[in-house]
PDB file of C-alpha atoms in Angstrom:
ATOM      1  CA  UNK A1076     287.570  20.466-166.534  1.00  0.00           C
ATOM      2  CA  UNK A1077     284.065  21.983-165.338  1.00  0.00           C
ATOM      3  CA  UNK A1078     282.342  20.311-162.427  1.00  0.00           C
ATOM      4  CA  UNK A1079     279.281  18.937-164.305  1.00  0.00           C
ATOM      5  CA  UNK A1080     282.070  16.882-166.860  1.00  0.00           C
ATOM      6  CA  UNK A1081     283.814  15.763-164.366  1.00  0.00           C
ATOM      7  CA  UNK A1082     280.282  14.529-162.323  1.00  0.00           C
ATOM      8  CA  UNK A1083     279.061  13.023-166.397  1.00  0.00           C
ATOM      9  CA  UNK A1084     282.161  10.832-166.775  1.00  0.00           C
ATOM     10  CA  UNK A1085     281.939   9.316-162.917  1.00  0.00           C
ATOM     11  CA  UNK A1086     278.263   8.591-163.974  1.00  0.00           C
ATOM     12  CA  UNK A1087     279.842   6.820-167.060  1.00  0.00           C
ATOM     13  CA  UNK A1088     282.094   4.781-165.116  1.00  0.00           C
ATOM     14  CA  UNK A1089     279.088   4.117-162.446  1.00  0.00           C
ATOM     15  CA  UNK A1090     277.182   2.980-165.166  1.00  0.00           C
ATOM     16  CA  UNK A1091     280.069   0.540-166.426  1.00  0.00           C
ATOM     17  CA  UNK A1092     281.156  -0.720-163.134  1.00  0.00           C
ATOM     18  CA  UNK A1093     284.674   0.621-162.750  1.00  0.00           C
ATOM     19  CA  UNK A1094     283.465   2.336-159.513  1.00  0.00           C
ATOM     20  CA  UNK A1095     280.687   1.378-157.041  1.00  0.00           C
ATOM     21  CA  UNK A1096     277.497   3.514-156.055  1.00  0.00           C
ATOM     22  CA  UNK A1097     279.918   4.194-152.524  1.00  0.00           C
ATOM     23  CA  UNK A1098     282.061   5.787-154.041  1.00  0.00           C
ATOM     24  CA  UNK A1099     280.291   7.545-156.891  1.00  0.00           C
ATOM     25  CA  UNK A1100     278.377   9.186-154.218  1.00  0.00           C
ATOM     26  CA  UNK A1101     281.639  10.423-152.202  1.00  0.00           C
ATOM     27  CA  UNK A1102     283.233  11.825-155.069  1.00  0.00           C
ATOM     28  CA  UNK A1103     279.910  13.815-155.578  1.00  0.00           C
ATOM     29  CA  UNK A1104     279.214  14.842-152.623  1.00  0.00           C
ATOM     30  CA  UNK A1105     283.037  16.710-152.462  1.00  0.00           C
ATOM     31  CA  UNK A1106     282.041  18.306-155.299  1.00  0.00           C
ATOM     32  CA  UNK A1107     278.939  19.344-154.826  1.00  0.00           C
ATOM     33  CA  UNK A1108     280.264  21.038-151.766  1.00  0.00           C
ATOM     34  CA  UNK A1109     282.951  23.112-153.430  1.00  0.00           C
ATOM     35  CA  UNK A1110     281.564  26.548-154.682  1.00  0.00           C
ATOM     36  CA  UNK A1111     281.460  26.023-158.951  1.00  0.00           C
ATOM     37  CA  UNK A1112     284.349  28.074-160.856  1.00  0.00           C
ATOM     38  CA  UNK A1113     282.714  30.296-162.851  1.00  0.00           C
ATOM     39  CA  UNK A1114     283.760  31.213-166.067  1.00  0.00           C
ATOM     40  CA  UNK A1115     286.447  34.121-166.601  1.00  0.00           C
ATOM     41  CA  UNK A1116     284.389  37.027-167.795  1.00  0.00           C
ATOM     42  CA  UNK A1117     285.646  38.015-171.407  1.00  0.00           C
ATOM     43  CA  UNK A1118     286.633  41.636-171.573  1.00  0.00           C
ATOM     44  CA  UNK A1119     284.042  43.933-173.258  1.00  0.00           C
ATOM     45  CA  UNK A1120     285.183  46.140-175.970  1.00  0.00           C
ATOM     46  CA  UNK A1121     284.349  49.108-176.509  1.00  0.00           C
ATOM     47  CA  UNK A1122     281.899  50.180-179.388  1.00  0.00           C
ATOM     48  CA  UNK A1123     283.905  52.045-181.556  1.00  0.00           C
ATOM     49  CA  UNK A1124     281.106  53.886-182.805  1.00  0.00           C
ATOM     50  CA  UNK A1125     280.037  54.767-179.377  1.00  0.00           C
ATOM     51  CA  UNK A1126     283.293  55.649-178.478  1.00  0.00           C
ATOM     52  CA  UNK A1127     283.889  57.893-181.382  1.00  0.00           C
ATOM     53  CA  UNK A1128     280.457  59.283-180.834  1.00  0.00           C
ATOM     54  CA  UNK A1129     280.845  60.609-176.792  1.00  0.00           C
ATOM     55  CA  UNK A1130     284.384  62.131-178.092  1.00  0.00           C
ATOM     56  CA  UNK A1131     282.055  64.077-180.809  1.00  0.00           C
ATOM     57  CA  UNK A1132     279.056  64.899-178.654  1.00  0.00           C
ATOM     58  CA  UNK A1133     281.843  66.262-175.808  1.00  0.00           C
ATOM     59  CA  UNK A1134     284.065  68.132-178.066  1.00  0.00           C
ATOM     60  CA  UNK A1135     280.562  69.540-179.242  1.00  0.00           C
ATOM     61  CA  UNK A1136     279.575  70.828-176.201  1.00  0.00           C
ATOM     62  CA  UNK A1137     282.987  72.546-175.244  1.00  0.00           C
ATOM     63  CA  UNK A1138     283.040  74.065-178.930  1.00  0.00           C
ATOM     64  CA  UNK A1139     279.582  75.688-178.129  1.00  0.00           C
ATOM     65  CA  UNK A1140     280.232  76.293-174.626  1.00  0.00           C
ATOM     66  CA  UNK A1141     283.394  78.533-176.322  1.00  0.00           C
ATOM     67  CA  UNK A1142     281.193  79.975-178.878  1.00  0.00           C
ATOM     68  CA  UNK A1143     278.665  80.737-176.457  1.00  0.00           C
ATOM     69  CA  UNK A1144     281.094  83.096-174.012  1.00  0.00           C
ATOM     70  CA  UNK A1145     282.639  84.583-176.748  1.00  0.00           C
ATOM     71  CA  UNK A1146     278.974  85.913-178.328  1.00  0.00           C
ATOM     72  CA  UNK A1147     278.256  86.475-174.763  1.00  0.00           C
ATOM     73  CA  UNK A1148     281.347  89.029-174.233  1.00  0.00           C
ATOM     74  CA  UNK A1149     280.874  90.515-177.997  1.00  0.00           C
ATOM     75  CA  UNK A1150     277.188  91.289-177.090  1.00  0.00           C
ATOM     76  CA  UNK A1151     278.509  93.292-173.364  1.00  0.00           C
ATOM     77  CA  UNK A1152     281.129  95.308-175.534  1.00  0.00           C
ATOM     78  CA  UNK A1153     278.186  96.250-177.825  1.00  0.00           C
ATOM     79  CA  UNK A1154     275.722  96.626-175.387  1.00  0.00           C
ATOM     80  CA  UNK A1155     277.902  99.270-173.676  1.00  0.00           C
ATOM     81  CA  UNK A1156     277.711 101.242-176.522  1.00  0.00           C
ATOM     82  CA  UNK A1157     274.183 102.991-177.523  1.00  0.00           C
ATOM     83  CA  UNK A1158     273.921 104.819-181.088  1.00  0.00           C
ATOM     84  CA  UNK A1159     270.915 106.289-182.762  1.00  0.00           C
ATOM     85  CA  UNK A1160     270.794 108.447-185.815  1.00  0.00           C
ATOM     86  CA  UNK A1161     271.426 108.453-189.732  1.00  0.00           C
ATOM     87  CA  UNK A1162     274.361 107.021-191.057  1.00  0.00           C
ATOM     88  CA  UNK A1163     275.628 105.733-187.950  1.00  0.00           C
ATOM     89  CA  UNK A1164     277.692 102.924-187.971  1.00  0.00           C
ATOM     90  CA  UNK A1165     278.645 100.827-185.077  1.00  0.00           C
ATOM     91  CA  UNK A1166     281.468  98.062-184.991  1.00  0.00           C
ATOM     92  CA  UNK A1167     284.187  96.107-182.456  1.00  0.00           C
ATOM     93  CA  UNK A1168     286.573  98.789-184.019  1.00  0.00           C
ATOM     94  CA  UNK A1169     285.056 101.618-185.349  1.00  0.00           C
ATOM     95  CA  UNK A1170     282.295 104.409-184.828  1.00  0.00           C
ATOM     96  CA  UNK A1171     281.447 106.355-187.616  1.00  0.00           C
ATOM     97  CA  UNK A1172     278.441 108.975-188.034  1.00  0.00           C
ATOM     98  CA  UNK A1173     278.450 109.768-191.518  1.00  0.00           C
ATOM     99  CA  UNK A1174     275.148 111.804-190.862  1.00  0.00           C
ATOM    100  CA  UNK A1175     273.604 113.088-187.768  1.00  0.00           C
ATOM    101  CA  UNK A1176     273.748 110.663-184.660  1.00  0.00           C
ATOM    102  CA  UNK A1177     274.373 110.163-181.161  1.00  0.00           C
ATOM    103  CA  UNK A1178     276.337 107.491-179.114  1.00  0.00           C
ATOM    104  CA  UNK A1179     276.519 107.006-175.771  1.00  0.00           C
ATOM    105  CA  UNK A1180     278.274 104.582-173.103  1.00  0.00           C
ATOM    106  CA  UNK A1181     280.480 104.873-169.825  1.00  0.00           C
ATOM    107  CA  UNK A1182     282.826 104.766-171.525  1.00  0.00           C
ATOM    108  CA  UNK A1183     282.168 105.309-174.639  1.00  0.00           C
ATOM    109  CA  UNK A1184     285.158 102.862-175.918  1.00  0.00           C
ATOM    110  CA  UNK A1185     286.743 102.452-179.902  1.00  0.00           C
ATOM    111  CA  UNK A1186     289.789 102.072-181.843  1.00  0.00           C
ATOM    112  CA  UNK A1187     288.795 104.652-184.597  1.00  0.00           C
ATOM    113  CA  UNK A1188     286.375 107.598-184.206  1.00  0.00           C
ATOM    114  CA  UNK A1189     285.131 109.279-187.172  1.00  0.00           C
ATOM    115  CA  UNK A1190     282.581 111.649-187.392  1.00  0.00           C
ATOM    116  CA  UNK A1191     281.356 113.587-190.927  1.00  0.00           C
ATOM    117  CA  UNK A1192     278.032 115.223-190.253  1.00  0.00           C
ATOM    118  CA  UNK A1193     276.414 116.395-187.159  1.00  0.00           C
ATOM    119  CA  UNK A1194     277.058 114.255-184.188  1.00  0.00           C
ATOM    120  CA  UNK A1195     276.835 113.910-179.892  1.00  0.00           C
ATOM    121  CA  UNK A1196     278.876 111.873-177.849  1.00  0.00           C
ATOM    122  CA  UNK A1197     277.121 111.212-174.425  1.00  0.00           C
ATOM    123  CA  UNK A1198     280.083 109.596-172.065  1.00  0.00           C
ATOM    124  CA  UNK A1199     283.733 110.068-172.036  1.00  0.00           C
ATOM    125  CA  UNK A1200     285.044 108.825-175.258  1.00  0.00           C
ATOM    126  CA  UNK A1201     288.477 106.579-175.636  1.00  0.00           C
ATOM    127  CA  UNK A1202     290.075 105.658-178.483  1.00  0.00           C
ATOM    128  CA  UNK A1203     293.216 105.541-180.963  1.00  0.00           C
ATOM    129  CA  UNK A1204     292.032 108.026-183.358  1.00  0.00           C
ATOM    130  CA  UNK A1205     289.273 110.833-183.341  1.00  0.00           C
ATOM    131  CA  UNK A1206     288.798 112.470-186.551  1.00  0.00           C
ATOM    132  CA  UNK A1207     286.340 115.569-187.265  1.00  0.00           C
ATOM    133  CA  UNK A1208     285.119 116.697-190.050  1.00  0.00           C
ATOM    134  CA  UNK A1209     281.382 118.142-189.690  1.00  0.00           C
ATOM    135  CA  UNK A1210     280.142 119.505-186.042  1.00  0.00           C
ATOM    136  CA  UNK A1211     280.539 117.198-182.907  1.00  0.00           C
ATOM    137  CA  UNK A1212     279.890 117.619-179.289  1.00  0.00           C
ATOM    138  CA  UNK A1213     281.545 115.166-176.810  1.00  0.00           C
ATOM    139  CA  UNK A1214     279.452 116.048-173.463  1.00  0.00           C
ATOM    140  CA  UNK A1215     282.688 114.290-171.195  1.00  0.00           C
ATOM    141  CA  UNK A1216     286.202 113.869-171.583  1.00  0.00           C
ATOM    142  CA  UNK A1217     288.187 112.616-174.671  1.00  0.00           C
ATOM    143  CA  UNK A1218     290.941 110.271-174.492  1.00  0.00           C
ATOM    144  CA  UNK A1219     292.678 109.022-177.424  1.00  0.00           C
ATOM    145  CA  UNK A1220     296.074 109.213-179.199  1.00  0.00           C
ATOM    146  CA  UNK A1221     295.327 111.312-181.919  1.00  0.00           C
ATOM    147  CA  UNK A1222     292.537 113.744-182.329  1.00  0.00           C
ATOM    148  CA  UNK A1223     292.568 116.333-185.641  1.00  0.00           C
ATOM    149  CA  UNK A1224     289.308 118.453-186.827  1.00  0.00           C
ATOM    150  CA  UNK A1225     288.336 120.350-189.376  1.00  0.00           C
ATOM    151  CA  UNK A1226     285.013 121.338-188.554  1.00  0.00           C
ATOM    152  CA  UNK A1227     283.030 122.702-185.376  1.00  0.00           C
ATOM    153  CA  UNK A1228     283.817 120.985-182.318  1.00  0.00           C
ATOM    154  CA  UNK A1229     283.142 121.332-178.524  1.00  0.00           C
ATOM    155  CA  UNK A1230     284.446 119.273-175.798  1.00  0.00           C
ATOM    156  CA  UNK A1231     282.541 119.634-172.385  1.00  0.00           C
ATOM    157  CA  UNK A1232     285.515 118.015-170.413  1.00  0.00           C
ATOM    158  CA  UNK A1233     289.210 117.531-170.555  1.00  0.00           C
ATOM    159  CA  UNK A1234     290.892 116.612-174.271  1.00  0.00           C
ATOM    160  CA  UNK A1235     294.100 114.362-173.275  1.00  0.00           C
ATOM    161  CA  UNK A1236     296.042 113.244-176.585  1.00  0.00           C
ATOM    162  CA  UNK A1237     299.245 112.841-178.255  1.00  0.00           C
ATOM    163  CA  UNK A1238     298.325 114.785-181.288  1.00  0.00           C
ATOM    164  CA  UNK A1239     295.950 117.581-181.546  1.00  0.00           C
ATOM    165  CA  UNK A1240     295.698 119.069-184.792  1.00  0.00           C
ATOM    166  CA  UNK A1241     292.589 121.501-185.302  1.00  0.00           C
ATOM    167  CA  UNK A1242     291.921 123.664-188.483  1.00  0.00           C
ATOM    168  CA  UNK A1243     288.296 124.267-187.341  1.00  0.00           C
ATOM    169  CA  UNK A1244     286.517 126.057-184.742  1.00  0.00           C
ATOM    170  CA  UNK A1245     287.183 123.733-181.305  1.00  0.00           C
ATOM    171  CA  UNK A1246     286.098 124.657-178.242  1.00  0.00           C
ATOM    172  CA  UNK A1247     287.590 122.463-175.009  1.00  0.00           C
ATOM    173  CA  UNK A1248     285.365 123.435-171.647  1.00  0.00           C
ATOM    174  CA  UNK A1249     288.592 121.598-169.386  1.00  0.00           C
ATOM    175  CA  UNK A1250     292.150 121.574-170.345  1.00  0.00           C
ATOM    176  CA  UNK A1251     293.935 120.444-173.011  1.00  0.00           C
ATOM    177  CA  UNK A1252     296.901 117.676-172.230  1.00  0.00           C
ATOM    178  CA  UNK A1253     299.386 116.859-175.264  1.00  0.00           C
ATOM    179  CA  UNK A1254     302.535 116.281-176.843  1.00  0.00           C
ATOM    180  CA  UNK A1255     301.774 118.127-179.406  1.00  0.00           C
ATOM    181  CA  UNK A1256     299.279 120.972-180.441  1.00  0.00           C
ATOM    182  CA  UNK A1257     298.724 122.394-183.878  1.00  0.00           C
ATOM    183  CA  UNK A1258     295.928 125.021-184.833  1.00  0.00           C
ATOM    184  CA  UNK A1259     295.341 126.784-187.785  1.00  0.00           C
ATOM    185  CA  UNK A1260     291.460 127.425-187.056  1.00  0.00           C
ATOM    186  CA  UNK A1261     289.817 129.017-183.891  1.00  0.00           C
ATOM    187  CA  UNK A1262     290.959 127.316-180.347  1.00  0.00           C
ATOM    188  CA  UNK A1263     289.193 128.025-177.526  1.00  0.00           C
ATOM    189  CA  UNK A1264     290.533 126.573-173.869  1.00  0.00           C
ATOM    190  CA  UNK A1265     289.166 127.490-170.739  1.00  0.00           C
ATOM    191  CA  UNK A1266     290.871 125.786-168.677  1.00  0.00           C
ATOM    192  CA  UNK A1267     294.823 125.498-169.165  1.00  0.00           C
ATOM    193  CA  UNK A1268     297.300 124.096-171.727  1.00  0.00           C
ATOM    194  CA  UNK A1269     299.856 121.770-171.197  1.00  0.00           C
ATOM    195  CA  UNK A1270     301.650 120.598-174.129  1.00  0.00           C
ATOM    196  CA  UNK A1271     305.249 119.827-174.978  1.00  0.00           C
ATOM    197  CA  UNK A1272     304.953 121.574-178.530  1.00  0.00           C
ATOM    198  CA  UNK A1273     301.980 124.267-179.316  1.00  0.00           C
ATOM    199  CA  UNK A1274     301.645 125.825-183.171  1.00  0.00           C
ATOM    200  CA  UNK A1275     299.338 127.977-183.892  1.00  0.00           C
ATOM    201  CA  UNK A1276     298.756 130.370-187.274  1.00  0.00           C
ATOM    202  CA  UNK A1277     295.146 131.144-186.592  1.00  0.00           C
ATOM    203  CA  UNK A1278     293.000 132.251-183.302  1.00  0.00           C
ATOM    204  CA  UNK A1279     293.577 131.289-179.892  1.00  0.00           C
ATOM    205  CA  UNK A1280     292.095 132.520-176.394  1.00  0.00           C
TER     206      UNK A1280
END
């Protein structure tokens, strides 16, 4: 029983004469002098919808804090790549100049490499696959698993595949390092050859 009922019903019984003003006035005092109980607090809930809102608006944030890297490492990859030209085409996996362009980067780094038409490569270029088929010039070193052409190319630097197969005019400034050569065009090395198989049916100095 609160304090302030318990002080009401000795005012009652004041009032009616089952207790004098003496003692009325005791009991008061005693409880005037203890500190009042205050109620036990009841526990809050939580708004539901404010709940379910912060677990949104957080899971937002992380979701475009991912986003946000991964654009930011997509847009370094392509940023370290430079193209200009007609019919050049630019992606996470490929770089093809269907006309006449030039890329450059350090390095200048692919999964395929296609060229058609007339094209420059300005930085060593690695890759899977380079494949030939118009007049290229790499201006550094080429590093890639396969390389075949069939037109006119000329590699300033040092040509280090798996497969070379040529059936063009290629001209390599360094040395050639491969598994496996095959040339039925022109081949032109100035520096040496190291390869584990070489064929050749048409010109070679």
């Amino acid at each position: 029983m609160k304090r302030k009922d318990i002080l009401r019903k000795l005012e009652e019984r004041l009032a009616r004469g089952e207790i004098n003003e003496k003692t009325y006035l005791e009991i008061k005092a005693r409880y005037d002098s203890e500190p009042e109980e205050s109620e036990p607090s009841q526990p809050t809930m939580p708004d539901l919808g404010e709940a379910i809102g912060a677990v949104v608006a957080q899971a937002t944030a992380e979701a475009g804090r991912h986003a946000e890297h991964a654009a930011h490492a997509v847009g370094e990859a392509m940023r370290a790549v430079d193209f200009s030209g007609i019919g050049t085409q630019l992606s996470e996996e490929s770089i093809k100049i269907l006309g006449s362009g030039v890329v450059s980067g350090n390095p200048v780094k692919t999964v395929e490499f296609k060229s058609a038409g007339s094209a420059r490569v300005q930085g060593p270029l690695e890759a899977e696959t380079a494949r030939i088929a118009g007049s290229c010039v790499f201006e550094a070193d080429v590093h890639v698993e396969e390389f075949r052409s069939a037109g006119s190319t000329r590699i300033a630097g040092t040509l280090k595949a798996e497969e070379v197969e040529t059936s063009g005019a290629l001209q390599v400034d360094g040395s050639i390092e491969a598994e496996e050569i095959s040339s039925s065009g022109s081949l032109t090395v100035k520096g040496r050859v190291d390869a584990e198989e070489f064929r050749s049916s048409g010109s070679v100095r």
